[in-house]
Tab-separated table of C-alpha atoms in Angstrom:
chain	number	residue	atom	x	y	z
A	1	MET	CA	113.345	151.990	99.198
A	2	ASN	CA	116.696	153.288	100.090
A	3	GLU	CA	118.629	151.465	102.540
A	4	THR	CA	121.369	154.772	102.388
A	5	ALA	CA	118.792	157.738	103.786
A	6	SER	CA	117.209	154.880	106.379
A	7	ALA	CA	120.217	154.991	108.011
A	8	ASN	CA	120.043	158.639	108.908
A	9	THR	CA	123.354	159.034	106.211
A	10	THR	CA	121.864	161.270	103.702
A	11	PRO	CA	122.043	165.090	104.096
A	12	GLY	CA	118.820	165.966	106.048
A	13	THR	CA	116.410	163.613	105.807
A	14	ALA	CA	116.426	161.634	108.650
A	15	PRO	CA	113.328	161.590	110.764
A	16	VAL	CA	112.569	162.913	113.871
A	17	PRO	CA	111.003	160.221	115.928
A	18	GLY	CA	107.909	161.436	117.160
A	19	PRO	CA	106.001	160.301	120.941
A	20	GLU	CA	104.337	157.284	119.703
A	21	GLN	CA	106.951	156.138	118.043
A	22	LYS	CA	107.853	153.250	121.104
A	23	HIS	CA	110.574	150.558	121.177
A	24	ASN	CA	108.349	147.984	122.097
A	25	THR	CA	109.008	144.089	121.615
A	26	PRO	CA	105.984	141.698	122.209
A	27	ILE	CA	106.401	139.700	124.871
A	28	HIS	CA	106.906	136.628	123.680
A	29	ASN	CA	110.175	137.753	121.271
A	30	ARG	CA	111.272	138.928	124.373
A	31	ASN	CA	111.266	134.911	125.826
A	32	TYR	CA	112.332	133.910	123.340
A	33	SER	CA	115.406	136.122	122.813
A	34	GLN	CA	116.391	135.730	126.187
A	35	ALA	CA	116.002	131.601	126.298
A	36	ILE	CA	118.512	132.828	122.528
A	37	LYS	CA	120.983	134.203	125.118
A	38	GLN	CA	121.192	132.141	128.120
A	39	SER	CA	121.444	128.891	126.060
A	40	PRO	CA	125.504	127.471	126.260
A	41	GLU	CA	125.632	128.284	122.428
A	42	PHE	CA	125.655	131.560	122.338
A	43	MET	CA	127.586	132.067	124.824
A	44	SER	CA	130.102	129.983	123.520
A	45	PHE	CA	129.045	132.040	120.121
A	46	GLN	CA	129.464	135.603	122.065
A	47	VAL	CA	133.192	135.268	123.725
A	48	ASP	CA	134.254	134.097	120.717
A	49	PHE	CA	132.473	136.572	118.429
A	50	ALA	CA	134.292	139.413	120.815
A	51	VAL	CA	137.481	138.098	120.490
A	52	CYS	CA	136.871	138.108	116.512
A	53	LEU	CA	136.422	141.679	116.746
A	54	LYS	CA	139.301	142.167	118.713
A	55	GLU	CA	141.457	140.878	115.558
A	56	LEU	CA	139.363	142.660	113.073
A	57	ARG	CA	140.367	145.751	114.906
A	58	GLY	CA	144.363	144.800	114.959
A	59	TYR	CA	143.789	144.184	111.589
A	60	PHE	CA	142.317	146.949	110.505
A	61	HIS	CA	144.869	149.417	112.332
A	62	THR	CA	147.521	147.025	110.608
A	63	ILE	CA	146.465	147.742	107.206
A	64	ILE	CA	146.613	151.333	108.013
A	65	ALA	CA	150.200	151.256	109.592
A	66	GLU	CA	150.905	149.802	105.860
A	67	ASN	CA	152.404	146.567	108.083
A	68	PHE	CA	150.370	143.822	105.759
A	69	LYS	CA	149.363	140.324	106.836
A	70	SER	CA	147.932	137.793	105.620
A	71	PRO	CA	144.259	137.566	106.356
A	72	ASP	CA	144.530	133.437	107.294
A	73	PHE	CA	144.011	134.391	110.932
A	74	LEU	CA	141.207	136.231	110.618
A	75	LEU	CA	139.723	133.963	108.213
A	76	GLU	CA	140.048	131.194	110.603
A	77	LYS	CA	138.061	132.719	113.446
A	78	THR	CA	135.820	134.680	111.414
A	79	ASN	CA	135.038	130.706	109.588
A	80	SER	CA	134.434	129.754	113.043
A	81	LEU	CA	131.379	131.361	113.858
A	82	LEU	CA	129.860	129.083	112.284
A	83	ARG	CA	128.833	125.574	114.086
A	84	PRO	CA	128.411	122.632	112.595
A	85	GLY	CA	124.951	122.009	111.984
A	86	GLN	CA	124.133	125.391	112.774
A	87	THR	CA	120.639	126.255	110.909
A	88	THR	CA	119.840	129.119	108.882
A	89	ILE	CA	117.665	130.528	111.990
A	90	ASP	CA	119.891	129.768	114.725
A	91	PHE	CA	122.641	131.727	112.834
A	92	PHE	CA	120.410	134.298	112.596
A	93	ASP	CA	119.272	134.500	116.053
A	94	MET	CA	123.182	134.621	117.447
A	95	LEU	CA	123.512	138.066	115.316
A	96	HIS	CA	120.579	139.186	116.380
A	97	ASN	CA	121.302	138.606	119.103
A	98	LEU	CA	124.792	140.576	119.740
A	99	ARG	CA	122.927	143.692	118.872
A	100	SER	CA	124.097	144.907	122.771
A	101	VAL	CA	128.005	145.003	121.140
A	102	ASP	CA	128.591	148.628	120.192
A	103	ASP	CA	131.295	148.428	117.480
A	104	SER	CA	130.001	150.176	114.702
A	105	ILE	CA	131.818	148.996	112.110
A	106	TYR	CA	133.472	146.124	113.430
A	107	VAL	CA	130.870	144.489	113.977
A	108	HIS	CA	129.186	145.415	111.151
A	109	SER	CA	131.708	143.855	109.089
A	110	LEU	CA	132.163	140.895	110.300
A	111	ASN	CA	128.342	140.808	110.293
A	112	VAL	CA	128.655	141.194	106.557
A	113	ALA	CA	130.810	138.983	106.578
A	114	LEU	CA	129.409	136.391	107.799
A	115	ILE	CA	125.849	136.423	106.159
A	116	ALA	CA	127.901	137.311	102.776
A	117	ARG	CA	129.444	133.704	103.023
A	118	MET	CA	125.817	132.470	104.059
A	119	ILE	CA	124.431	133.642	100.673
A	120	GLY	CA	127.990	131.910	99.043
A	121	LYS	CA	126.826	128.863	100.773
A	122	TRP	CA	123.617	129.444	99.213
A	123	LEU	CA	124.785	129.670	96.182
A	124	LYS	CA	127.270	126.808	96.348
A	125	LEU	CA	130.219	128.127	95.471
A	126	ASN	CA	133.333	126.311	95.797
A	127	ALA	CA	135.441	126.297	98.666
A	128	GLU	CA	137.981	129.223	97.473
A	129	ASP	CA	135.690	131.442	96.461
A	130	LEU	CA	133.972	131.716	99.671
A	131	GLU	CA	137.276	132.101	101.515
A	132	THR	CA	137.387	135.071	99.056
A	133	LEU	CA	134.052	136.281	99.696
A	134	THR	CA	134.553	136.394	103.669
A	135	ILE	CA	137.613	138.559	103.300
A	136	ALA	CA	135.889	140.592	100.938
A	137	GLY	CA	133.322	141.391	103.835
A	138	LEU	CA	135.347	141.846	106.721
A	139	LEU	CA	137.285	144.373	104.683
A	140	HIS	CA	134.361	145.701	102.837
A	141	ASP	CA	133.823	148.678	105.545
A	142	ILE	CA	138.036	149.346	105.878
A	143	GLY	CA	137.723	153.146	104.077
A	144	LYS	CA	135.674	153.947	107.602
A	145	SER	CA	138.807	154.257	109.623
A	146	LEU	CA	140.125	157.017	108.232
A	147	ILE	CA	136.909	158.699	108.695
A	148	PRO	CA	135.884	161.345	111.722
A	149	ASP	CA	134.291	159.098	114.688
A	150	ASP	CA	132.330	162.251	115.038
A	151	LEU	CA	130.810	162.301	111.771
A	152	LEU	CA	130.388	158.216	111.707
A	153	ASN	CA	128.292	158.687	115.577
A	154	LYS	CA	126.563	161.445	114.741
A	155	GLN	CA	123.646	161.515	115.982
A	156	GLY	CA	120.937	163.102	114.057
A	157	ARG	CA	121.267	164.957	110.050
A	158	LEU	CA	124.197	165.409	108.808
A	159	THR	CA	124.779	168.143	105.851
A	160	ASP	CA	125.471	167.954	102.440
A	161	GLU	CA	129.025	168.291	103.188
A	162	GLU	CA	129.806	165.430	105.892
A	163	TYR	CA	127.022	162.993	103.777
A	164	ASP	CA	129.951	163.788	100.965
A	165	LEU	CA	132.914	163.520	103.105
A	166	LEU	CA	131.042	159.781	104.603
A	167	CYS	CA	130.949	158.541	101.168
A	168	GLN	CA	134.845	158.915	100.419
A	169	HIS	CA	134.863	155.547	103.040
A	170	ALA	CA	134.341	152.989	99.433
A	171	LYS	CA	136.998	155.326	97.740
A	172	LEU	CA	139.105	155.254	101.083
A	173	GLY	CA	138.736	151.332	101.543
A	174	TYR	CA	139.586	150.906	97.807
A	175	ASP	CA	142.871	153.004	98.012
A	176	LEU	CA	144.094	151.343	101.639
A	177	LEU	CA	143.491	147.360	99.378
A	178	LYS	CA	144.819	148.969	96.276
A	179	PRO	CA	148.814	147.625	96.883
A	180	LEU	CA	148.410	144.578	98.884
A	181	PRO	CA	148.626	141.195	97.475
A	182	LEU	CA	145.072	140.318	97.711
A	183	ASP	CA	142.217	139.025	95.558
A	184	SER	CA	141.278	141.860	93.490
A	185	ARG	CA	137.430	141.181	93.874
A	186	ILE	CA	138.727	141.716	97.543
A	187	LYS	CA	139.416	145.203	96.145
A	188	LYS	CA	136.528	146.339	93.844
A	189	ALA	CA	134.246	144.684	97.710
A	190	ALA	CA	134.996	147.721	98.843
A	191	LEU	CA	134.920	149.808	95.978
A	192	MET	CA	131.773	149.403	94.742
A	193	HIS	CA	129.657	147.714	97.929
A	194	HIS	CA	127.243	150.903	97.289
A	195	GLU	CA	127.184	151.172	94.125
A	196	ARG	CA	123.056	149.555	91.884
A	197	CYS	CA	122.433	148.035	88.807
A	198	ASP	CA	119.765	150.953	88.093
A	199	GLY	CA	123.095	153.403	88.550
A	200	SER	CA	121.595	154.903	92.148
A	201	GLY	CA	125.208	154.386	94.263
A	202	TYR	CA	128.022	155.390	94.774
A	203	PRO	CA	131.022	156.736	94.092
A	204	GLU	CA	130.839	156.185	90.472
A	205	LYS	CA	127.296	155.025	89.715
A	206	SER	CA	127.901	152.124	88.182
A	207	THR	CA	125.100	149.798	86.599
A	208	THR	CA	124.823	146.191	86.648
A	209	ASP	CA	127.310	144.973	84.361
A	210	ASP	CA	130.471	147.493	85.810
A	211	ILE	CA	129.824	145.699	89.391
A	212	ASP	CA	131.786	142.999	90.792
A	213	ASP	CA	130.078	139.730	91.237
A	214	PHE	CA	131.172	140.057	94.809
A	215	ALA	CA	130.690	143.156	95.384
A	216	HIS	CA	127.219	142.772	94.050
A	217	ILE	CA	126.673	140.063	97.133
A	218	ILE	CA	128.704	142.120	99.589
A	219	ALA	CA	126.271	145.391	98.621
A	220	ILE	CA	122.560	143.297	99.154
A	221	ALA	CA	124.591	141.557	103.106
A	222	ASP	CA	125.668	145.288	103.973
A	223	VAL	CA	121.837	146.382	103.738
A	224	TYR	CA	120.536	143.421	105.157
A	225	ASP	CA	122.826	143.965	108.572
A	226	ALA	CA	122.498	148.090	108.327
A	227	MET	CA	118.740	147.680	108.497
A	228	THR	CA	118.346	144.910	111.432
A	229	ALA	CA	120.257	147.309	113.349
A	230	ALA	CA	119.020	149.715	115.771
A	231	ARG	CA	119.338	153.533	114.862
A	232	THR	CA	118.804	156.584	116.878
A	233	TYR	CA	115.063	157.494	115.429
A	234	ARG	CA	113.576	153.988	114.956
A	235	ALA	CA	114.271	150.051	116.789
A	236	PRO	CA	115.658	147.775	114.412
A	237	LEU	CA	113.874	146.481	111.703
A	238	SER	CA	112.174	142.601	111.539
A	239	PRO	CA	113.925	139.977	109.123
A	240	PHE	CA	110.577	140.005	107.659
A	241	GLN	CA	110.516	143.497	107.252
A	242	VAL	CA	113.310	144.167	105.517
A	243	ILE	CA	112.737	141.416	103.274
A	244	ALA	CA	109.832	143.501	102.222
A	245	GLU	CA	111.674	146.456	101.715
A	246	PHE	CA	113.676	144.279	99.246
A	247	GLU	CA	110.932	143.523	97.298
A	248	LYS	CA	109.705	147.102	96.697
A	249	ASP	CA	112.402	147.421	93.746
A	250	GLY	CA	115.514	144.854	94.538
A	251	LEU	CA	115.506	143.331	91.386
A	252	GLN	CA	116.665	147.592	90.044
A	253	LYS	CA	118.985	147.582	92.206
A	254	TYR	CA	120.619	144.328	93.444
A	255	LYS	CA	121.766	141.379	90.999
A	256	PRO	CA	117.854	139.359	90.776
A	257	LYS	CA	120.473	135.702	90.633
A	258	TYR	CA	121.860	137.517	94.433
A	259	ILE	CA	118.971	139.093	95.161
A	260	LEU	CA	116.040	136.549	94.315
A	261	THR	CA	118.179	133.253	96.223
A	262	PHE	CA	118.801	135.408	98.994
A	263	TRP	CA	115.149	136.150	99.610
A	264	ASN	CA	113.854	132.806	98.355
A	265	ILE	CA	116.234	130.994	101.518
A	266	LEU	CA	115.545	133.656	103.671
A	267	LEU	CA	112.039	134.397	103.588
A	268	PRO	CA	110.385	131.644	104.856
A	269	ARG	CA	111.833	131.471	107.678
A	270	THR	CA	111.957	135.244	108.230
A	271	ARG	CA	108.852	135.029	110.159
A	272	THR	CA	111.029	132.027	113.062
A	273	ILE	CA	113.850	134.532	113.620
A	274	MET	CA	113.489	136.791	116.603
A	275	TYR	CA	114.689	140.065	117.352
A	276	CYS	CA	116.453	141.160	121.175
A	277	SER	CA	114.251	144.171	122.199
A	278	ALA	CA	115.061	147.282	121.385
A	279	THR	CA	116.141	148.316	124.960
A	280	ASP	CA	118.719	145.759	124.600
A	281	VAL	CA	120.241	147.810	121.256
A	282	PRO	CA	122.835	150.094	121.347
A	283	GLN	CA	121.832	153.546	119.115
A	284	THR	CA	124.523	154.469	116.790
A	285	SER	CA	124.201	154.052	113.048
A	286	PHE	CA	126.961	153.586	110.088
A	287	CYS	CA	125.805	153.748	105.765
């Protein structure tokens, strides 16, 4: 699987949708999605998610302006999105049905933070490490704030030069975070979340032992969220399809301890987790 290429970021490789590609979702999926969206739990989640997005956007701007403040307030708001007693199915249903929010960097960053926190819980990380991992998810893509919007939102193929520029977001994010009084694992996650165990990633083509453990976890959450998001040329992939893609070469690209935990817990639930109609999804992309 080449998850980066699948997000229309590899130069010259983005497929062009033909007339046979229709963004259809089975009626039972749409009904399921509608039922979720009409529930009081979802409505409350949607409001709190929007508030958290606003705070996250402001926090990115604060860091870029070199006016650092502790992310504790943001962490508290993020953690509140994971409701007491919420099941794995409940959680992913909420995320998939929020796809109508059109805000690629911030929605993606918040989703990755929440997914990474879930993985951390499955791994039985201690409370302090869970908090650090969540912050790492929130800030992993902060470097994209320094990439021109017209490049981030470009529909269609990227040139070699554009792709190289986009790939710089990992190093740009690390450079923003490096001087700040944050856990080093947060900074490394920004730098390494596109690295892969087989050396096929970027920016440094690091391999398994050179990649920080939190970056390994963020990488899985990052790819899962990217693949279940809509693209200009395809509807979002279902959780089952994403797990199938992970199974193709996941053990080569991702640390087995983490990818096995992810798919062994999520796979039995993927037939139950539904996703909303592609007609409700913004046609945006990111890597």
